[in-house]
Short mmCIF file of C-alpha atoms and ligand atoms in Angstrom, two decimals:
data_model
loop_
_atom_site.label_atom_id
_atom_site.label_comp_id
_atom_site.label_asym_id
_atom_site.label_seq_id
_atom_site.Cartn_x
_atom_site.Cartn_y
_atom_site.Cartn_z
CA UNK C 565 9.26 13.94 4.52
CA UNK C 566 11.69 14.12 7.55
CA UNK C 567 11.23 14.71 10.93
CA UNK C 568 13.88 16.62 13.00
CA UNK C 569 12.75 14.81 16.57
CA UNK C 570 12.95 10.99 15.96
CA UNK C 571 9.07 9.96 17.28
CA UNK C 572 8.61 6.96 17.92
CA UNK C 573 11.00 7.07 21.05
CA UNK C 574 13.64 4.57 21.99
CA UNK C 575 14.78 1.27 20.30
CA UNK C 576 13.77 -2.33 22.00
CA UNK C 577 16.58 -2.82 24.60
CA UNK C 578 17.29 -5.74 23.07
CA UNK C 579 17.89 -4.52 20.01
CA UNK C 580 21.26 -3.64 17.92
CA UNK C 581 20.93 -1.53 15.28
CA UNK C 582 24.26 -2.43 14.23
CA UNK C 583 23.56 -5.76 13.25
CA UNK C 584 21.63 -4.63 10.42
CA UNK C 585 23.70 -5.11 7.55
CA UNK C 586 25.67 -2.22 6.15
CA UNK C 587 23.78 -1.34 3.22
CA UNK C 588 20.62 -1.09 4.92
CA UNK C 589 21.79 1.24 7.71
CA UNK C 590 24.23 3.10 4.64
CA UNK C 591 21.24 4.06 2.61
CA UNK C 592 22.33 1.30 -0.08
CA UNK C 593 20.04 -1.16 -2.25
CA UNK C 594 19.81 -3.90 -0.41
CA UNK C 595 17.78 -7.34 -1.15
CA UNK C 596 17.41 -8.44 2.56
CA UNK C 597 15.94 -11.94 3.05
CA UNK C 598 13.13 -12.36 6.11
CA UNK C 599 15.62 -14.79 9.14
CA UNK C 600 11.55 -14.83 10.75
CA UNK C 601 10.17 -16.05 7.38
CA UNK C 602 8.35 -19.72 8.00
CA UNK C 603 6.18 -21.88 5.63
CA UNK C 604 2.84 -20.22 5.06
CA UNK C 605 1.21 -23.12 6.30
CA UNK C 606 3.24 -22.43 9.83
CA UNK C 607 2.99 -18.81 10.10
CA UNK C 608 -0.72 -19.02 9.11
CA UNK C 609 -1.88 -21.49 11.52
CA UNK C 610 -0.58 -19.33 14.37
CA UNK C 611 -2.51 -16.21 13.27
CA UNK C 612 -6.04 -15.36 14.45
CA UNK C 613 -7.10 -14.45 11.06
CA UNK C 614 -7.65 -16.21 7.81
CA UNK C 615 -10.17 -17.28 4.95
CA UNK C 616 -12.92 -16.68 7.03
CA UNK C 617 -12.17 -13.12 7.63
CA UNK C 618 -11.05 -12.33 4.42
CA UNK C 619 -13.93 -13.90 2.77
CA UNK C 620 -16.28 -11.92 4.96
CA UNK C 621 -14.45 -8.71 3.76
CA UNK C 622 -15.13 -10.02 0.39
CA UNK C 623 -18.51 -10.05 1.18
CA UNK C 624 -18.88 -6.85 2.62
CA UNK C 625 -17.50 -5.41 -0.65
CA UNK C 626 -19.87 -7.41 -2.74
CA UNK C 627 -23.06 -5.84 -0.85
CA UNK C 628 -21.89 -2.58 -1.33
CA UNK C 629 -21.31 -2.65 -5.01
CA UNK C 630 -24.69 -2.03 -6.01
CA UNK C 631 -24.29 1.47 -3.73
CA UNK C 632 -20.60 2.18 -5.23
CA UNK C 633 -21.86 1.55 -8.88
CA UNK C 634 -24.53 4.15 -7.89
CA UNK C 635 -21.91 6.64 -5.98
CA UNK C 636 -19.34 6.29 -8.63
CA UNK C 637 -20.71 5.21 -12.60
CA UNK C 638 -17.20 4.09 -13.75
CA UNK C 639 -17.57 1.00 -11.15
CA UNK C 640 -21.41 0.06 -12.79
CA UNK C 641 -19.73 -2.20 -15.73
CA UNK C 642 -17.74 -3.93 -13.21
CA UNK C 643 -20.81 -4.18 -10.48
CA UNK C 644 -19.29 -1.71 -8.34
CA UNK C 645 -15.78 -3.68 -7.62
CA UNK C 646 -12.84 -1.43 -7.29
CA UNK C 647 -10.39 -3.40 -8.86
CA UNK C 648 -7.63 -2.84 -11.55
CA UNK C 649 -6.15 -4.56 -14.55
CA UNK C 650 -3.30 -6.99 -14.60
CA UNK C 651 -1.29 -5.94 -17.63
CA UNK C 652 1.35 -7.96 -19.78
CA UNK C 653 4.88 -6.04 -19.59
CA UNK C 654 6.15 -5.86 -23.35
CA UNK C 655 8.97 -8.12 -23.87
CA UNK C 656 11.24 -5.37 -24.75
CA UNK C 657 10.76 -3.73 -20.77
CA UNK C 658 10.93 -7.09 -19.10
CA UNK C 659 14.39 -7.85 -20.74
CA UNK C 660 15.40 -4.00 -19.85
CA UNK C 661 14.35 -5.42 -16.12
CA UNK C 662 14.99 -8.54 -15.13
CA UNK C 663 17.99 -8.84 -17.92
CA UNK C 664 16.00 -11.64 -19.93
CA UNK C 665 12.58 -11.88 -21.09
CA UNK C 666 12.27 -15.76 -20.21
CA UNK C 667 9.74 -14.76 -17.27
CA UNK C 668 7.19 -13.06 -17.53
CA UNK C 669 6.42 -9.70 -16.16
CA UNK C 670 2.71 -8.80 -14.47
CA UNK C 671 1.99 -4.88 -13.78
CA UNK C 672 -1.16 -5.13 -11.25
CA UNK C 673 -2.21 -1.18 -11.47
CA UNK C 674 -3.85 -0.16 -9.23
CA UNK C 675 -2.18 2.95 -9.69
CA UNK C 676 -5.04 3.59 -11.90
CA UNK C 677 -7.38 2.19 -9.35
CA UNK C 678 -11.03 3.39 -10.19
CA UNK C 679 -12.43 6.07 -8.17
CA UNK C 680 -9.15 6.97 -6.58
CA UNK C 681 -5.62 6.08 -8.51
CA UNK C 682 -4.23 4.87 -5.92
CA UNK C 683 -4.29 0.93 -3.57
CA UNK C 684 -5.19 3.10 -0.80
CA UNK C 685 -8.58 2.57 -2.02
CA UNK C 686 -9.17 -1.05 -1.19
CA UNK C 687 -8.16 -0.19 2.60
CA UNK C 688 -9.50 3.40 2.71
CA UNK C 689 -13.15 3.30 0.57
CA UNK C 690 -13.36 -0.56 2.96
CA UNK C 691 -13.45 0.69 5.91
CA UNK C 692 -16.02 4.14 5.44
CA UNK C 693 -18.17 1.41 4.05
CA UNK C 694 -18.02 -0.53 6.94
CA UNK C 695 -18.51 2.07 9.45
CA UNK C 696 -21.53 3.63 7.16
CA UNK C 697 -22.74 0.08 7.54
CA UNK C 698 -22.53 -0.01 10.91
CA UNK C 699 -24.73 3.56 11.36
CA UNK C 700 -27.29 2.29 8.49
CA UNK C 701 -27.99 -0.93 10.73
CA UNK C 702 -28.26 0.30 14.00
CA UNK C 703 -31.02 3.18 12.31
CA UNK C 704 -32.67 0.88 10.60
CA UNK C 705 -32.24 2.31 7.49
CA UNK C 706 -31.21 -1.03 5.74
CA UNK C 707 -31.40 -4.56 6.47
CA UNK C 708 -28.26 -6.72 6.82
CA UNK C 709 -29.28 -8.44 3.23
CA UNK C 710 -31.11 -5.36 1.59
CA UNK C 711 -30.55 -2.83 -1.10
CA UNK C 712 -27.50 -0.69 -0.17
CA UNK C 713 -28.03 1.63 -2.76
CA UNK C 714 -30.57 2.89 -1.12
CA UNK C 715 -27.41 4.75 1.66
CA UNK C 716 -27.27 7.36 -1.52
CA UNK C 717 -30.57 8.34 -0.44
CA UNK C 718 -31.04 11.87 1.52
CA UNK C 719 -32.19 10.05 4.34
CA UNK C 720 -28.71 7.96 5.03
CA UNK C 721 -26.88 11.08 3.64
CA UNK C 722 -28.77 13.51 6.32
CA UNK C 723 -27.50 10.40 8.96
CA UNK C 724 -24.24 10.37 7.89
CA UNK C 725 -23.81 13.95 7.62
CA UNK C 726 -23.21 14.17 11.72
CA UNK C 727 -20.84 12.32 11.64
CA UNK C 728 -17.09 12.79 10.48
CA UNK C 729 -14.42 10.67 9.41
CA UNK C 730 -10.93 11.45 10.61
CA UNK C 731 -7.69 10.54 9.18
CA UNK C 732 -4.07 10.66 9.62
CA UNK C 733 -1.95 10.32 5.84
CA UNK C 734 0.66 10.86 3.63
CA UNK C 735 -1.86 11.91 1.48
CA UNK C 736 -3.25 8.55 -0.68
CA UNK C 737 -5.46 7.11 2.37
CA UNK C 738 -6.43 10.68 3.13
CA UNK C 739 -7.62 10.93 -0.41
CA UNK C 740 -9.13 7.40 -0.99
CA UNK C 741 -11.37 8.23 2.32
CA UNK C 742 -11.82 11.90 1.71
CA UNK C 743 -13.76 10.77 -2.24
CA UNK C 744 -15.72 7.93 -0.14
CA UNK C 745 -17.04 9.75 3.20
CA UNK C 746 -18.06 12.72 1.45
CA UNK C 747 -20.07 10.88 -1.21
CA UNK C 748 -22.28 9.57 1.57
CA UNK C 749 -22.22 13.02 3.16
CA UNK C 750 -20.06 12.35 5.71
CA UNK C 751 -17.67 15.54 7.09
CA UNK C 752 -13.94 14.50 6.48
CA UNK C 753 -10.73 15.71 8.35
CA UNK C 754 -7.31 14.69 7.08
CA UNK C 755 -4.11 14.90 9.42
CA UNK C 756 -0.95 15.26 7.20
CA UNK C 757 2.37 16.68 7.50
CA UNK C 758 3.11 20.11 6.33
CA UNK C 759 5.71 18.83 3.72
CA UNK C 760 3.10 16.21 2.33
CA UNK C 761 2.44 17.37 -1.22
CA UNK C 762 0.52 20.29 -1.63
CA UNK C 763 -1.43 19.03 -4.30
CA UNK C 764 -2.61 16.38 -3.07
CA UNK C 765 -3.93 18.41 -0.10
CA UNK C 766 -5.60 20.51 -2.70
CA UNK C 767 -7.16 17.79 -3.82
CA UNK C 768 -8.58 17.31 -0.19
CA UNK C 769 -9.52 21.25 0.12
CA UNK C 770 -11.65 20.36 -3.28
CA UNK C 771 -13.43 17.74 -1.95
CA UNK C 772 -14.63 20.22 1.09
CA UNK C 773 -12.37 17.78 3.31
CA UNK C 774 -10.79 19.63 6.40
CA UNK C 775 -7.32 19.27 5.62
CA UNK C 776 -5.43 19.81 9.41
CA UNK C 777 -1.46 20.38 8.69
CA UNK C 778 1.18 19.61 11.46
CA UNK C 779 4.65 19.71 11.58
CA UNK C 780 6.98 16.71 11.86
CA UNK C 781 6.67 13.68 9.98
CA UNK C 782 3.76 11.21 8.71
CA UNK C 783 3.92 9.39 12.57
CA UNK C 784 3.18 12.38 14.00
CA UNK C 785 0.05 13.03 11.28
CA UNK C 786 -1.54 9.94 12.39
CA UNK C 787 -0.63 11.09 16.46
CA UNK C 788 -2.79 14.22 16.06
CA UNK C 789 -5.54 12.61 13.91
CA UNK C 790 -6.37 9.87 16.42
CA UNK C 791 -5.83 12.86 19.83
CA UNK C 792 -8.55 14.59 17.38
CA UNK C 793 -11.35 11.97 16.90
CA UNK C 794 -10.93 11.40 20.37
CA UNK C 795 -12.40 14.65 21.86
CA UNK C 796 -15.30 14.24 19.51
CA UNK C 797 -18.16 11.85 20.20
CA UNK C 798 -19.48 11.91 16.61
CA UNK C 799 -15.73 11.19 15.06
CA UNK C 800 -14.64 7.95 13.63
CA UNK C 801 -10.87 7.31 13.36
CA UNK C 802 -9.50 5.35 10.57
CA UNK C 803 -5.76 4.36 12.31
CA UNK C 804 -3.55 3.59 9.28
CA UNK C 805 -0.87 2.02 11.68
CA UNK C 806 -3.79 -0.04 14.13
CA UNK C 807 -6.49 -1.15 11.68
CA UNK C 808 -8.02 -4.65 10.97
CA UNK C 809 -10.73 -3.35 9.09
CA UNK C 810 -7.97 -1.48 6.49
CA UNK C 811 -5.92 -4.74 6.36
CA UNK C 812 -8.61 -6.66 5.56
CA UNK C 813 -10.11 -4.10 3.01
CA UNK C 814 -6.75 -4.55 1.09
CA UNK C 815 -6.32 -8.62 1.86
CA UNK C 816 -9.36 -9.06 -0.74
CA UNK C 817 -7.33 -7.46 -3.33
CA UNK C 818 -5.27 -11.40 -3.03
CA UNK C 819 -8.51 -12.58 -4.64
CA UNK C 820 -8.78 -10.11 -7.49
CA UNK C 821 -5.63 -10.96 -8.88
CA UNK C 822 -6.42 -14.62 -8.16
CA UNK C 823 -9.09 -14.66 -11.02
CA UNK C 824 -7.13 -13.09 -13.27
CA UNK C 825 -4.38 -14.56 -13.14
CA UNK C 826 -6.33 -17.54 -13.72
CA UNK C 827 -8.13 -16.06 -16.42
CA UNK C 828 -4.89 -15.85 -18.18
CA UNK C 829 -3.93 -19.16 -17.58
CA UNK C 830 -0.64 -17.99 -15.64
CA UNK C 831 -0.32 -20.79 -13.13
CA UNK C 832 1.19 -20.73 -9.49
CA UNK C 833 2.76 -23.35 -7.99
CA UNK C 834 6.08 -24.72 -6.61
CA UNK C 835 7.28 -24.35 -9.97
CA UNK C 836 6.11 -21.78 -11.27
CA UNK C 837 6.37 -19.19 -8.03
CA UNK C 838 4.82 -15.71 -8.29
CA UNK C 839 7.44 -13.10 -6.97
CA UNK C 840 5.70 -10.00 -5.98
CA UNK C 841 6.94 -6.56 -5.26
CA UNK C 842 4.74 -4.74 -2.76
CA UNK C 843 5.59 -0.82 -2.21
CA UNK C 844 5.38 -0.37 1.53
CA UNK C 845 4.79 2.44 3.62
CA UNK C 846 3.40 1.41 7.21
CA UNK C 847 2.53 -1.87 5.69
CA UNK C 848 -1.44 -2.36 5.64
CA UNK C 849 -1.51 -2.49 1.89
CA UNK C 850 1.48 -4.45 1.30
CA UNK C 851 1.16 -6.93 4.48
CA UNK C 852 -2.94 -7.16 3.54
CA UNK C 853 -2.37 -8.36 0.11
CA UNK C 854 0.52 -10.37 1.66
CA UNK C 855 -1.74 -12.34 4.09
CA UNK C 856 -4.56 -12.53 1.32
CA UNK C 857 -1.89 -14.45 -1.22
CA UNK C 858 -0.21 -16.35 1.05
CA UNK C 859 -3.52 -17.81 2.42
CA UNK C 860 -4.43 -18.54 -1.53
CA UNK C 861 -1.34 -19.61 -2.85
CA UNK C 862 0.75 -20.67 0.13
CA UNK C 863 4.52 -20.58 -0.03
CA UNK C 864 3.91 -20.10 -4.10
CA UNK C 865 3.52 -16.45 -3.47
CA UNK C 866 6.82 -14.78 -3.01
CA UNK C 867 6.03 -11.87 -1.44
CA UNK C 868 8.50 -8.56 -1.04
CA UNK C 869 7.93 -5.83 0.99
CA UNK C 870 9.82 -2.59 -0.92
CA UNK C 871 10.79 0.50 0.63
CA UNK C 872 12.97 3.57 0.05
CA UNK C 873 16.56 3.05 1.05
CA UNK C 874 16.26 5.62 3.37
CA UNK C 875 12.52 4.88 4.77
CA UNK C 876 12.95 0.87 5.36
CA UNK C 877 10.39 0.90 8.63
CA UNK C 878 8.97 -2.58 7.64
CA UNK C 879 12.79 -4.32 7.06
CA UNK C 880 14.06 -2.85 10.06
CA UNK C 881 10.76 -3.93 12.49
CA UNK C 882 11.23 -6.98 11.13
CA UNK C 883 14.92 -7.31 11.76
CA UNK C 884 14.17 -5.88 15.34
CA UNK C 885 11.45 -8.42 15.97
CA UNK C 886 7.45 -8.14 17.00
CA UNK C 887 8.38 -7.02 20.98
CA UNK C 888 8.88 -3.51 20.52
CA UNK C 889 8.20 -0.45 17.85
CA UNK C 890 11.65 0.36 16.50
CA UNK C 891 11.85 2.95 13.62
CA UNK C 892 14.71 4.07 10.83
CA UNK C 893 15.93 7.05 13.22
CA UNK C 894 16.66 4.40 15.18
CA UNK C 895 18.56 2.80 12.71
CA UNK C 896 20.51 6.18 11.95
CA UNK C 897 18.74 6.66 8.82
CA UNK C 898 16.32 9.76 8.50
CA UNK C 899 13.46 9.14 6.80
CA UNK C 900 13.78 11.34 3.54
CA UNK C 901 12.60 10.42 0.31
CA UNK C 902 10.43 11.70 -2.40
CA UNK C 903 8.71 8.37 -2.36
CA UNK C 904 5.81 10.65 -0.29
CA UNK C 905 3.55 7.28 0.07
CA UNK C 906 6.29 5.26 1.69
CA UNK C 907 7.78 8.35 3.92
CA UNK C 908 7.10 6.18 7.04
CA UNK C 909 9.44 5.70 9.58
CA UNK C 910 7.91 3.44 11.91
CA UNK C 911 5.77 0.28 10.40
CA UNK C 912 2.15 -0.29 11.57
CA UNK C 913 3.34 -2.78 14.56
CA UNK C 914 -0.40 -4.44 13.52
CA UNK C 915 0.76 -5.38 10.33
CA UNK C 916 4.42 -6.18 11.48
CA UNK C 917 3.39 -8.85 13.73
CA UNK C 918 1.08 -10.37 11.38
CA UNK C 919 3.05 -10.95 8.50
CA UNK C 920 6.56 -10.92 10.31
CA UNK C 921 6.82 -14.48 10.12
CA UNK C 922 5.10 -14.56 5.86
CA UNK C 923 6.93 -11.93 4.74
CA UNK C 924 10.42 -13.61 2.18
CA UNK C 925 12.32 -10.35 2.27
CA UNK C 926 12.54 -6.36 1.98
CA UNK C 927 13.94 -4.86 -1.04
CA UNK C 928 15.13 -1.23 -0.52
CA UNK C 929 15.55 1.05 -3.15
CA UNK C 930 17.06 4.56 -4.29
CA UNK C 931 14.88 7.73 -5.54
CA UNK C 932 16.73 8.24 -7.85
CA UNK C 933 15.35 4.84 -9.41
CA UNK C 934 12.45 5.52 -8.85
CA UNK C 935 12.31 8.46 -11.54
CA UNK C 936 13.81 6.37 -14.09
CA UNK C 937 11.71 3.53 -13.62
CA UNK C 938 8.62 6.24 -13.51
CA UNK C 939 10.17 7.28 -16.66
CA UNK C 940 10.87 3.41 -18.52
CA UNK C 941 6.82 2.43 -17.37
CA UNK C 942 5.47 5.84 -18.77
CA UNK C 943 7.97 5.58 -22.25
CA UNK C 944 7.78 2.01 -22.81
CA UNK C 945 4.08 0.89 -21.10
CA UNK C 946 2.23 3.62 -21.04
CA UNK C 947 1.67 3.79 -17.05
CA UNK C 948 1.62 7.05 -15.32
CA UNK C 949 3.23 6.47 -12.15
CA UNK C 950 4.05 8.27 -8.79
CA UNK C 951 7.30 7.76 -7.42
CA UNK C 952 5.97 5.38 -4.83
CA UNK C 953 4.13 3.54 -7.48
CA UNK C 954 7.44 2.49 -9.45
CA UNK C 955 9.04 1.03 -6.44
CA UNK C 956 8.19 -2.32 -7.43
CA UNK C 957 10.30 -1.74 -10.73
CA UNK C 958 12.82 -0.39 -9.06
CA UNK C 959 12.91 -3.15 -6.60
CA UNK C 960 12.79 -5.94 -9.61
CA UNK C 961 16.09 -4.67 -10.64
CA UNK C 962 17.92 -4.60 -7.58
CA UNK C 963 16.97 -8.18 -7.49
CA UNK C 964 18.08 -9.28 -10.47
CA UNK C 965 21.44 -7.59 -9.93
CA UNK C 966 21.95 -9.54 -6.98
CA UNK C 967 20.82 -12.81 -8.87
CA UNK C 968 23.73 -11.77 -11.45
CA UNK C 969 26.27 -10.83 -9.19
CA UNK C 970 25.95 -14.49 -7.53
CA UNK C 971 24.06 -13.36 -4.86
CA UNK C 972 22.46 -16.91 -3.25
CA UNK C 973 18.99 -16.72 -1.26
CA UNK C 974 15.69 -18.63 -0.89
CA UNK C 975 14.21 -15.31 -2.41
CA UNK C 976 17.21 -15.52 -5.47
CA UNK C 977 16.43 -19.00 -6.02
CA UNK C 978 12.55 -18.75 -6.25
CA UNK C 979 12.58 -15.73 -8.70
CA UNK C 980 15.35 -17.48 -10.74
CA UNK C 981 13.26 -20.09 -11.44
CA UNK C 982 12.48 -20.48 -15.18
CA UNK C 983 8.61 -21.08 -14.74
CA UNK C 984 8.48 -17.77 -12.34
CA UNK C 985 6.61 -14.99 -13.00
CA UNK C 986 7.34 -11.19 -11.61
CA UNK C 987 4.12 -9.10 -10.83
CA UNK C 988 5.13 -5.46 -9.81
CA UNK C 989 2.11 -3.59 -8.32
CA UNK C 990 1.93 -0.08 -8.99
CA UNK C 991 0.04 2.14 -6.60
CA UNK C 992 -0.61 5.60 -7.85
CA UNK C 993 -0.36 7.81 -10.10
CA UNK C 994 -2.84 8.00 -12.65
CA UNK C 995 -4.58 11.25 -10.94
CA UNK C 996 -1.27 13.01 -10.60
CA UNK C 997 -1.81 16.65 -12.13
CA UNK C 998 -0.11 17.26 -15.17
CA UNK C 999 2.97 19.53 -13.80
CA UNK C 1000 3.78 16.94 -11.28
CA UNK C 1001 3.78 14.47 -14.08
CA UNK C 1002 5.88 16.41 -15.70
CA UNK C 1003 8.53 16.66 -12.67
CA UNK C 1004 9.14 13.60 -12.29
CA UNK C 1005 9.33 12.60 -16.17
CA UNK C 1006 11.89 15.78 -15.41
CA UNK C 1007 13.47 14.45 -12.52
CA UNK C 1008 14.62 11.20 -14.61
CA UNK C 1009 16.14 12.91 -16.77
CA UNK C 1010 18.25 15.41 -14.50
CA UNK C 1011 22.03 15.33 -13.52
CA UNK C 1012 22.41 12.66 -10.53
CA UNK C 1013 22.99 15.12 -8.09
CA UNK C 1014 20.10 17.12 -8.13
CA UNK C 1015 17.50 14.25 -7.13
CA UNK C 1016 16.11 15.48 -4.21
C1 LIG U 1329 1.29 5.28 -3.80
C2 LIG U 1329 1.45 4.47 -2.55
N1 LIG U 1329 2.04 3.27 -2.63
C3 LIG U 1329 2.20 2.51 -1.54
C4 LIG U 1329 1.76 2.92 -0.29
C5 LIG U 1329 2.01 2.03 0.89
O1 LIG U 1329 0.89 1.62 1.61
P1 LIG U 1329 1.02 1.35 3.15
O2 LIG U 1329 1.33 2.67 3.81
O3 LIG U 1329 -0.29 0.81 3.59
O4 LIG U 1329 2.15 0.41 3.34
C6 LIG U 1329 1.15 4.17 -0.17
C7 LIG U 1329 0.68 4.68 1.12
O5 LIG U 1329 0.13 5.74 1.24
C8 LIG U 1329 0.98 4.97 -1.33
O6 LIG U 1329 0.41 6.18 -1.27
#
């Protein structure tokens, strides 16, 4: 996705794109370490959100699984939780990764998310449950501790039905609301860019969402989705780059993997740190389950924010500071990847200024890595992965290349630890159609000039 007309207007006076270092504004892999990053316990006590809010949103998801387990059958064993597995890398693809198999590697996949395929769920599905609550309440149609199963009922479908949900995506949170606000009944309109994939718009058409195409990039999506809502009384807008309510949707995900990891007796602690790599587009999925770990396992959670090489918006508002937006045109890069999730080229500013100071470091990555690590986790694991989704591989390896070309870093020295363990989450993929499986399985395996 590219834009011609950088949007999101000038840099912050004060800042110089040139002291980025020259990978990062060459396109290069880079492993860039946080210079804002502070001890959890610092940069948590300064924000005005924590365990209380989180564990609210975990509550909020709780009441509502009776309803989803209703709305959606595969959910009912699980009590209506959208939540994914943790998998156990075979030793054979950790080794091809990290160069060793002495620490162990943790896939958490939601690209085969329930419901949707895809994280954009937790944030997405979250907050259409939260605004349906809102409407049920005020009508009276259920009480604040009652059955919420009961909102599949015509009554709270004929309610929700005028009203509409409105959206600006690259396509996953379009998705992940389109499936939810149209089970209840509510009308759906999606803003993407006209170079967003055409299936997954599709996908959207199916669903009788109103799929509204602009040109420009993904910023410029979101622009036209939130002018939209606002000339229509009945219209709720779901802002990927402004919203709590999508943060917090995604922070309980920090939980989920808590248990399990527990579960499988994989401890996290000072010595044994938990070095996660987070694909990030504007950042709400990435920086939620950033805030939700580091409030659970404090500086223990390593937590890295990856990006394509050419689409770093989170590294580059970070390096910039939380004063002003600042995007990659500004930083001479342009935004174009094949990585269609994390085609973003300004960060949610949100999400930048709460984790700016939790966040360890960026990791940028090439698309061309992307298809082979697709390709590795679909040969050797068995995961069907967008390119998006195998960012986190990709972004394992740069690491470890730095590690063994002697690179030294608070980031280096943490995952180099021989009690660490490396959990990539993977964040689509599993509903990709067949032929665009197929193209990227392709893509892997063509000359390295013809990546697009
Ligand atoms: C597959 C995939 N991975 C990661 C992300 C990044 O999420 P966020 O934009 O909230 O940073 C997205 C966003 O759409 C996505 O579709």
């Amino acid at each position: 996705m590219i834009s011609p007309e950088p949007p999101s207007g000038r840099p912050a006076a004060d800042w110089n794109p040139d002291r980025l270092p020259p990978d990062v504004r060459g396109g290069r892999p880079t492993l860039w370490s946080n210079p804002r990053h502070r001890t959890a316990k610092t940069a948590l006590d300064r924000l005005t959100l924590g365990h209380r809010e989180v564990r609210d949103a975990g509550s909020r998801w709780a009441r509502f699984g009776p309803l989803l387990s209703r709305l959606f059958p595969e959910t009912a064993p699980a009590g209506g939780r959208i939540d994914s597995r943790l998998i156990h890398l075979p030793a054979a693809f950790q080794r091809k990764l990290l160069g060793s198999g002495r620490n162990p590697v943790l896939v958490k996949a939601d690209h085969d998310l329930p419901v949707t395929g895809c994280i954009k769920a937790r944030g997405g599905v979250y907050e259409v449950l939260s605004h349906a609550e809102e409407l049920a309440l005020a009508a009276g149609l259920v009480e604040p501790d009652g059955d919420y199963a009961r909102l599949a009922n015509d009554e709270a479908r004929r309610l929700f039905g005028g009203h509409s949900i409105v959206v600006g995506s690259t396509g996953n949170l379009g998705f992940s609301v389109g499936v939810i606000a149209r089970a209840l009944g509510f009308k759906a309109e999606v803003h993407m860019s006209s170079d967003a994939k055409s299936w997954k718009k599709d996908r959207l058409r199916a669903l009788a969402v109103k799929v509204v195409e602009h040109e420009g990039d993904y910023t410029t999506a979101v622009a036209a989705a939130r002018a939209a809502a606002a000339r229509d009384a009945k219209a709720y807008f779901i802002d990927d780059e402004n919203s709590l309510r999508l943060f917090l949707g995604y922070a309980v995900a920090a939980a989920d993997l808590a248990r399990q990891l527990a579960a499988d007796d994989i401890p996290v602690d000072a010595d044994h740190p938990l070095i996660l790599y987070l694909p990030c587009g504007v950042g709400g999925a990435p920086g939620g389950i950033t805030l939700g770990l580091k409030l659970i396992f404090g500086d223990a959670a390593v937590c890295l924010m990856v990006e394509p090489v050419r689409s770093p918006c989170m590294l580059v508002q970070l390096a910039a500071g939380p004063a002003r937006s600042v995007s990659v045109y500004d930083a001479g890069l342009d935004n174009r990847t094949d990585a269609d999730g994390l085609a973003v080229a300004a960060a949610s500013m949100l999400v930048a200024r709460m984790i700016g100071e939790l966040v360890d470091g960026c990791i940028t990555v090439e698309d061309r890595s992307l298809y082979e690590w697709a390709s590795h986790a679909w040969h050797e694991a068995g995961l069907r992965l967008e390119p998006s989704a195998a960012a986190g591989f990709a972004a394992a390896a740069v690491l470890a290349d730095a590690a063994k070309a002697g690179a030294r870093s608070p980031v280096i020295e943490a995952a180099s630890k021989p009690g660490a363990t490396h959990l990539i989450w993977t964040t689509g993929g599993q509903l990709l159609p067949q032929q665009e499986f197929d193209r990227v399985l392709a893509q892997a395996r063509a000359p390295v000039d013809a990546t697009p």
